[in-house]
Tab-separated table of C-alpha atoms and ligand atoms in Angstrom:
chain	number	residue	atom	x	y	z
A	633	UNK	CA	0.000	0.000	0.000
A	634	UNK	CA	2.133	2.897	-1.191
A	635	UNK	CA	-0.364	5.701	-0.543
A	636	UNK	CA	-1.263	6.072	3.142
A	637	UNK	CA	-2.716	9.584	3.218
A	638	UNK	CA	-6.424	9.517	4.000
A	639	UNK	CA	-6.392	5.790	4.740
A	640	UNK	CA	-7.622	4.222	7.980
A	641	UNK	CA	-5.458	2.282	10.443
A	642	UNK	CA	-6.390	0.230	13.502
A	643	UNK	CA	-3.702	-0.281	16.144
A	644	UNK	CA	-4.133	-2.546	19.168
A	645	UNK	CA	-1.999	-1.954	22.248
A	646	UNK	CA	-1.976	1.697	21.139
A	647	UNK	CA	-1.821	3.199	24.647
A	648	UNK	CA	1.875	2.418	25.133
A	649	UNK	CA	5.203	1.579	23.570
A	650	UNK	CA	5.331	0.216	20.034
A	651	UNK	CA	1.577	0.525	19.420
A	652	UNK	CA	1.530	4.165	20.436
A	653	UNK	CA	4.513	4.866	18.169
A	654	UNK	CA	2.855	3.107	15.206
A	655	UNK	CA	-0.316	5.145	15.766
A	656	UNK	CA	1.721	8.350	15.878
A	657	UNK	CA	3.534	7.473	12.634
A	658	UNK	CA	0.228	6.659	10.944
A	659	UNK	CA	-1.125	10.078	11.922
A	660	UNK	CA	2.091	11.711	10.665
A	661	UNK	CA	1.503	9.922	7.350
A	662	UNK	CA	-1.946	11.513	7.082
A	663	UNK	CA	-3.958	8.466	8.125
A	664	UNK	CA	-6.958	8.330	10.417
A	665	UNK	CA	-6.393	5.941	13.283
A	666	UNK	CA	-8.471	3.799	15.644
A	667	UNK	CA	-6.500	3.508	18.889
A	668	UNK	CA	-7.376	0.343	20.775
A	669	UNK	CA	-6.256	-0.832	24.196
A	670	UNK	CA	-7.495	-2.487	27.360
A	671	UNK	CA	-6.088	0.348	29.539
A	672	UNK	CA	-8.680	3.137	29.266
A	673	UNK	CA	-6.825	5.942	31.102
A	674	UNK	CA	-3.599	5.567	29.109
A	675	UNK	CA	-5.613	5.201	25.916
A	676	UNK	CA	-7.563	8.419	26.500
A	677	UNK	CA	-4.371	10.281	27.426
A	678	UNK	CA	-2.538	8.935	24.378
A	679	UNK	CA	-5.329	9.924	21.995
A	680	UNK	CA	-5.403	13.432	23.454
A	681	UNK	CA	-1.630	13.793	23.098
A	682	UNK	CA	-1.514	12.453	19.530
A	683	UNK	CA	-4.654	14.144	18.202
A	684	UNK	CA	-5.741	16.978	20.537
A	685	UNK	CA	-8.648	17.970	18.294
A	686	UNK	CA	-9.852	14.363	18.160
A	687	UNK	CA	-10.784	14.741	14.498
A	688	UNK	CA	-8.591	11.939	13.112
A	689	UNK	CA	-8.758	9.338	15.876
A	690	UNK	CA	-11.253	6.966	17.390
A	691	UNK	CA	-10.526	5.334	20.753
A	692	UNK	CA	-11.999	2.034	21.844
A	693	UNK	CA	-11.350	0.128	25.057
A	694	UNK	CA	-11.194	-3.452	23.831
A	695	UNK	CA	-9.773	-6.645	25.287
A	696	UNK	CA	-8.321	-8.379	22.234
A	697	UNK	CA	-8.798	-11.755	23.950
A	698	UNK	CA	-12.543	-11.485	23.375
A	699	UNK	CA	-13.659	-12.217	19.788
A	700	UNK	CA	-17.031	-10.511	20.328
A	701	UNK	CA	-15.364	-7.264	21.450
A	702	UNK	CA	-13.056	-7.347	18.419
A	703	UNK	CA	-16.012	-7.964	16.068
A	704	UNK	CA	-17.807	-4.961	17.578
A	705	UNK	CA	-14.628	-2.946	17.162
A	706	UNK	CA	-14.470	-3.749	13.441
A	707	UNK	CA	-18.087	-2.644	12.993
A	708	UNK	CA	-17.458	0.549	14.997
A	709	UNK	CA	-14.373	1.492	12.961
A	710	UNK	CA	-16.204	1.011	9.650
A	711	UNK	CA	-19.210	2.958	10.966
A	712	UNK	CA	-16.963	5.828	12.088
A	713	UNK	CA	-14.383	6.062	9.298
A	714	UNK	CA	-16.211	4.275	6.458
A	715	UNK	CA	-13.388	1.805	5.743
A	716	UNK	CA	-10.262	0.056	7.113
A	717	UNK	CA	-6.947	-0.262	5.265
A	718	UNK	CA	-4.285	-1.136	7.852
A	719	UNK	CA	-4.633	-3.472	10.838
A	720	UNK	CA	-1.786	-3.650	13.373
A	721	UNK	CA	-2.348	-6.551	15.778
A	722	UNK	CA	0.182	-5.377	18.323
A	723	UNK	CA	-1.174	-5.815	21.885
A	724	UNK	CA	0.968	-8.204	23.901
A	725	UNK	CA	1.916	-9.335	27.395
A	726	UNK	CA	4.570	-11.473	29.035
A	727	UNK	CA	4.308	-13.699	32.116
A	728	UNK	CA	6.027	-16.956	33.008
A	729	UNK	CA	8.333	-18.806	35.352
A	730	UNK	CA	10.090	-22.170	35.640
A	731	UNK	CA	8.138	-24.450	33.295
A	732	UNK	CA	6.399	-26.734	35.825
A	733	UNK	CA	5.388	-23.760	37.971
A	734	UNK	CA	3.590	-21.852	35.223
A	735	UNK	CA	-0.116	-21.850	36.030
A	736	UNK	CA	-2.767	-22.796	33.516
A	737	UNK	CA	-4.232	-19.282	33.869
A	738	UNK	CA	-0.836	-17.764	33.021
A	739	UNK	CA	-0.508	-19.890	29.861
A	740	UNK	CA	-4.026	-18.967	28.794
A	741	UNK	CA	-3.592	-15.236	29.470
A	742	UNK	CA	-0.397	-14.974	27.418
A	743	UNK	CA	-1.712	-17.148	24.565
A	744	UNK	CA	-5.100	-15.387	24.600
A	745	UNK	CA	-3.615	-11.889	24.281
A	746	UNK	CA	-0.557	-12.555	22.116
A	747	UNK	CA	-1.892	-15.279	19.835
A	748	UNK	CA	-5.700	-15.242	19.916
A	749	UNK	CA	-5.639	-11.435	19.940
A	750	UNK	CA	-3.953	-11.665	16.525
A	751	UNK	CA	-6.362	-14.344	15.291
A	752	UNK	CA	-9.377	-12.351	16.505
A	753	UNK	CA	-8.105	-9.204	14.784
A	754	UNK	CA	-7.408	-10.885	11.436
A	755	UNK	CA	-10.749	-12.697	11.416
A	756	UNK	CA	-12.829	-9.677	12.408
A	757	UNK	CA	-11.165	-7.182	10.049
A	758	UNK	CA	-10.565	-9.247	6.904
A	759	UNK	CA	-14.061	-8.591	5.488
A	760	UNK	CA	-13.558	-4.817	5.861
A	761	UNK	CA	-10.037	-4.999	4.380
A	762	UNK	CA	-11.467	-6.956	1.436
A	763	UNK	CA	-14.215	-4.372	0.992
A	764	UNK	CA	-11.551	-1.627	0.798
A	765	UNK	CA	-9.952	-3.475	-2.135
A	766	UNK	CA	-6.469	-2.776	-0.797
A	767	UNK	CA	-5.099	-3.284	2.684
A	768	UNK	CA	-2.365	-4.562	4.945
A	769	UNK	CA	-2.079	-6.548	8.198
A	770	UNK	CA	0.914	-6.217	10.527
A	771	UNK	CA	1.132	-8.844	13.269
A	772	UNK	CA	3.557	-8.191	16.125
A	773	UNK	CA	5.540	-11.299	17.020
A	774	UNK	CA	9.034	-10.893	18.525
A	775	UNK	CA	12.604	-11.966	17.986
A	776	UNK	CA	11.548	-14.578	20.573
A	777	UNK	CA	9.797	-16.266	17.626
A	778	UNK	CA	13.187	-17.174	16.161
A	779	UNK	CA	15.172	-17.428	19.392
A	780	UNK	CA	13.719	-19.781	21.997
A	781	UNK	CA	16.636	-19.601	24.404
A	782	UNK	CA	15.278	-17.318	27.131
A	783	UNK	CA	14.505	-19.109	30.409
A	784	UNK	CA	11.111	-18.722	32.195
A	785	UNK	CA	9.476	-17.402	29.021
A	786	UNK	CA	7.769	-20.503	27.624
A	787	UNK	CA	4.280	-18.973	27.249
A	788	UNK	CA	5.632	-15.826	25.585
A	789	UNK	CA	7.910	-17.753	23.241
A	790	UNK	CA	5.174	-20.247	22.357
A	791	UNK	CA	2.742	-17.433	21.612
A	792	UNK	CA	5.224	-15.599	19.393
A	793	UNK	CA	6.192	-18.769	17.454
A	794	UNK	CA	2.454	-19.178	16.865
A	795	UNK	CA	2.060	-15.596	15.620
A	796	UNK	CA	4.955	-16.101	13.204
A	797	UNK	CA	3.514	-19.371	11.871
A	798	UNK	CA	0.011	-18.025	11.431
A	799	UNK	CA	1.308	-14.854	9.776
A	800	UNK	CA	3.383	-16.832	7.270
A	801	UNK	CA	0.395	-19.036	6.524
A	802	UNK	CA	-1.966	-16.058	6.177
A	803	UNK	CA	0.453	-14.326	3.794
A	804	UNK	CA	0.517	-17.418	1.565
A	805	UNK	CA	-3.264	-17.752	1.619
A	806	UNK	CA	-4.009	-14.075	0.943
A	807	UNK	CA	-1.458	-13.916	-1.876
A	808	UNK	CA	-3.786	-16.346	-3.696
A	809	UNK	CA	-7.213	-15.282	-2.482
A	810	UNK	CA	-6.745	-11.516	-1.908
A	811	UNK	CA	-3.624	-10.199	-3.621
A	812	UNK	CA	-4.627	-6.653	-2.655
A	813	UNK	CA	-4.060	-7.410	1.036
A	814	UNK	CA	-0.453	-7.564	2.224
A	815	UNK	CA	0.803	-9.159	5.433
A	816	UNK	CA	3.859	-8.367	7.562
A	817	UNK	CA	5.176	-9.870	10.750
A	818	UNK	CA	7.141	-7.665	13.146
A	819	UNK	CA	10.016	-9.366	14.992
A	820	UNK	CA	11.550	-6.769	17.311
A	821	UNK	CA	14.402	-7.351	19.728
A	822	UNK	CA	14.608	-5.091	22.782
A	823	UNK	CA	12.527	-1.912	22.543
A	824	UNK	CA	12.128	0.710	25.283
A	825	UNK	CA	8.511	0.165	26.318
A	826	UNK	CA	6.524	-1.028	29.361
A	827	UNK	CA	6.657	-4.692	28.264
A	828	UNK	CA	8.593	-5.821	31.373
A	829	UNK	CA	5.744	-4.260	33.393
A	830	UNK	CA	3.035	-6.066	31.441
A	831	UNK	CA	1.698	-7.779	34.554
A	832	UNK	CA	-0.031	-4.448	35.268
A	833	UNK	CA	-2.807	-5.928	33.107
A	834	UNK	CA	-2.722	-9.367	34.791
A	835	UNK	CA	-6.231	-10.818	35.266
A	836	UNK	CA	-7.208	-11.704	38.857
A	837	UNK	CA	-6.835	-15.456	38.290
A	838	UNK	CA	-3.242	-15.161	37.028
A	839	UNK	CA	-0.732	-15.431	39.896
A	840	UNK	CA	2.120	-12.897	40.016
A	841	UNK	CA	5.427	-14.094	38.548
A	842	UNK	CA	7.372	-13.789	41.811
A	843	UNK	CA	9.773	-16.701	41.280
A	844	UNK	CA	13.392	-15.510	41.844
A	845	UNK	CA	14.683	-16.959	38.554
A	846	UNK	CA	11.835	-15.301	36.694
A	847	UNK	CA	12.525	-12.016	38.466
A	848	UNK	CA	16.207	-12.146	37.539
A	849	UNK	CA	15.346	-12.818	33.870
A	850	UNK	CA	12.862	-9.915	33.788
A	851	UNK	CA	15.337	-7.622	35.596
A	852	UNK	CA	17.999	-8.588	33.032
A	853	UNK	CA	15.670	-7.803	30.121
A	854	UNK	CA	14.627	-4.522	31.781
A	855	UNK	CA	18.188	-3.289	32.230
A	856	UNK	CA	19.381	-4.525	28.802
A	857	UNK	CA	16.417	-2.839	27.136
A	858	UNK	CA	16.915	0.416	29.070
A	859	UNK	CA	20.586	0.379	28.012
A	860	UNK	CA	20.429	-0.900	24.410
A	861	UNK	CA	16.742	-1.017	23.434
A	862	UNK	CA	15.439	0.717	20.345
A	863	UNK	CA	13.223	3.742	20.587
A	864	UNK	CA	9.651	2.674	19.684
A	865	UNK	CA	9.508	5.381	17.026
A	866	UNK	CA	12.309	3.613	15.104
A	867	UNK	CA	10.218	0.435	15.135
A	868	UNK	CA	7.212	2.381	13.880
A	869	UNK	CA	9.235	3.782	10.950
A	870	UNK	CA	10.213	0.217	9.986
A	871	UNK	CA	6.562	-0.858	10.192
A	872	UNK	CA	5.300	1.878	7.876
A	873	UNK	CA	8.160	1.268	5.439
A	874	UNK	CA	7.158	-2.424	5.313
A	875	UNK	CA	3.522	-1.502	4.685
A	876	UNK	CA	4.504	0.785	1.809
A	877	UNK	CA	6.944	-1.768	0.339
A	878	UNK	CA	4.818	-4.860	1.116
A	879	UNK	CA	7.753	-6.476	2.944
A	880	UNK	CA	6.737	-9.524	4.968
A	881	UNK	CA	9.473	-9.780	7.631
A	882	UNK	CA	10.168	-6.662	9.694
A	883	UNK	CA	13.498	-7.326	11.412
A	884	UNK	CA	14.260	-4.295	13.560
A	885	UNK	CA	17.356	-6.064	14.951
A	886	UNK	CA	18.392	-7.550	11.648
A	887	UNK	CA	21.820	-9.051	12.369
A	888	UNK	CA	20.975	-10.714	15.730
A	889	UNK	CA	17.734	-12.049	14.248
A	890	UNK	CA	19.512	-13.546	11.237
A	891	UNK	CA	22.197	-14.979	13.541
A	892	UNK	CA	19.539	-16.641	15.703
A	893	UNK	CA	17.890	-18.136	12.601
A	894	UNK	CA	21.278	-19.370	11.339
A	895	UNK	CA	21.965	-20.985	14.720
A	896	UNK	CA	18.644	-22.770	14.631
A	897	UNK	CA	19.273	-23.991	11.097
A	898	UNK	CA	22.662	-25.326	12.192
A	899	UNK	CA	21.028	-27.001	15.201
A	900	UNK	CA	18.501	-28.655	12.860
A	901	UNK	CA	21.201	-29.754	10.426
A	902	UNK	CA	23.585	-31.235	12.958
A	903	UNK	CA	21.759	-31.740	16.274
A	904	UNK	CA	25.058	-30.569	17.704
A	905	UNK	CA	25.365	-29.261	21.239
A	906	UNK	CA	25.571	-26.793	22.787
A	907	UNK	CA	22.099	-25.355	22.449
A	908	UNK	CA	21.838	-22.020	20.621
A	909	UNK	CA	23.340	-19.072	22.420
A	910	UNK	CA	20.749	-16.676	23.772
A	911	UNK	CA	20.562	-13.523	21.724
A	912	UNK	CA	18.608	-10.400	22.422
B	1354	NAD	N1	9.379	-4.089	24.025
B	1354	NAD	C1	10.063	-5.090	23.502
B	1354	NAD	O1	11.281	-5.234	23.750
B	1354	NAD	C2	9.372	-6.063	22.574
B	1354	NAD	C3	10.168	-6.983	21.880
B	1354	NAD	C4	9.552	-7.878	21.023
B	1354	NAD	C5	8.174	-7.847	20.853
B	1354	NAD	N2	7.425	-6.946	21.542
B	1354	NAD	C6	5.966	-6.959	21.332
B	1354	NAD	O2	5.526	-5.658	21.000
B	1354	NAD	C7	4.119	-5.550	21.293
B	1354	NAD	C8	3.860	-4.234	21.990
B	1354	NAD	O3	4.412	-4.265	23.299
B	1354	NAD	P1	5.263	-3.074	23.931
B	1354	NAD	O4	6.659	-3.515	24.006
B	1354	NAD	O5	4.938	-1.806	23.263
B	1354	NAD	O6	4.710	-3.118	25.447
B	1354	NAD	P2	3.765	-2.130	26.258
B	1354	NAD	O7	3.440	-2.845	27.520
B	1354	NAD	O8	4.410	-0.796	26.357
B	1354	NAD	O9	2.462	-2.016	25.342
B	1354	NAD	C9	1.566	-3.108	25.194
B	1354	NAD	C10	0.134	-2.578	25.156
B	1354	NAD	O10	-0.773	-3.687	24.986
B	1354	NAD	C11	-1.915	-3.441	25.817
B	1354	NAD	N3	-2.642	-4.678	26.110
B	1354	NAD	C12	-2.269	-5.672	26.956
B	1354	NAD	N4	-3.222	-6.617	27.025
B	1354	NAD	C13	-4.208	-6.215	26.190
B	1354	NAD	C14	-5.471	-6.770	25.831
B	1354	NAD	N5	-5.895	-7.933	26.367
B	1354	NAD	N6	-6.241	-6.117	24.941
B	1354	NAD	C15	-5.833	-4.925	24.424
B	1354	NAD	N7	-4.663	-4.341	24.736
B	1354	NAD	C16	-3.866	-4.985	25.616
B	1354	NAD	C17	-1.315	-2.806	27.066
B	1354	NAD	O11	-2.290	-2.151	27.854
B	1354	NAD	C18	-0.261	-1.885	26.467
B	1354	NAD	O12	-0.793	-0.591	26.229
B	1354	NAD	C19	3.781	-6.798	22.111
B	1354	NAD	O13	3.122	-7.745	21.277
B	1354	NAD	C20	5.134	-7.334	22.536
B	1354	NAD	O14	5.120	-8.730	22.762
B	1354	NAD	C21	7.986	-6.049	22.400
């Protein structure tokens, strides 16, 4: 989709971090934007900061885990803006621990937001994207989708592998059935956002991740990201470039991502130990 001016974008997880930056870039490009998040206060504040007049944005508090809420969202966006051209399924959370200690509720929360949130978005918005004749879907996975070596993160890694697989499959299917609709998958490494604080949205039935190993992993990610993480606006630039160019893989940390993929390929070829080195 090379012309973005006047088009309509939907961004989930838009109240913070990467989602907020994508929404801002979309507005800079002359788009109208539906900002979607489960956190109402941050969402309202974000919309006011990005579009003080409120003339080019729509805000909706939606839990992407719930297919009915996402269906209603799709109808509301079409009713408000008349069409949809770009869908960014970006909302995500992380929770985990040593494998046997991870509760069922924790697994379901992470899979429901990170994976089913993407499925719900694609399913609900595809009819409207088709009706627009031209469109694009960007699904946020993670470098964790090509680098499984981080301890205590099994639900997150599983969810992001699933997003990568479904996105690849969707791209193949739509290339045949709907060549006007492009697909991209975003695989960021460390980005300076509130991801390490994502338990702020933890449902009541999900226990806190207070295991010491888990805490040390999260603390390590937090300090590495604060030190070396990308600014979310750089990620957003890469996303809009990919939409314009119809690039499928968005590798914001290109060399480490390719190195992780090469390590996995070598592991597959040889079954040689040691296991792949952890890369961030
Ligand atoms: N920050 C990183 O280093 C990094 C790296 C790789 C991938 N990612 C991915 O980027 C995406 C964006 O995360 P971020 O880093 O900007 O973190 P963030 O915590 O700053 O933003 C995530 C947003 O998602 C929202 N959200 C959470 N659960 C939701 C739900 N059920 N329904 C709707 N919205 C919900 C949160 O309220 C928040 O505003 C996530 O999918 C994350 O997994 C982040």
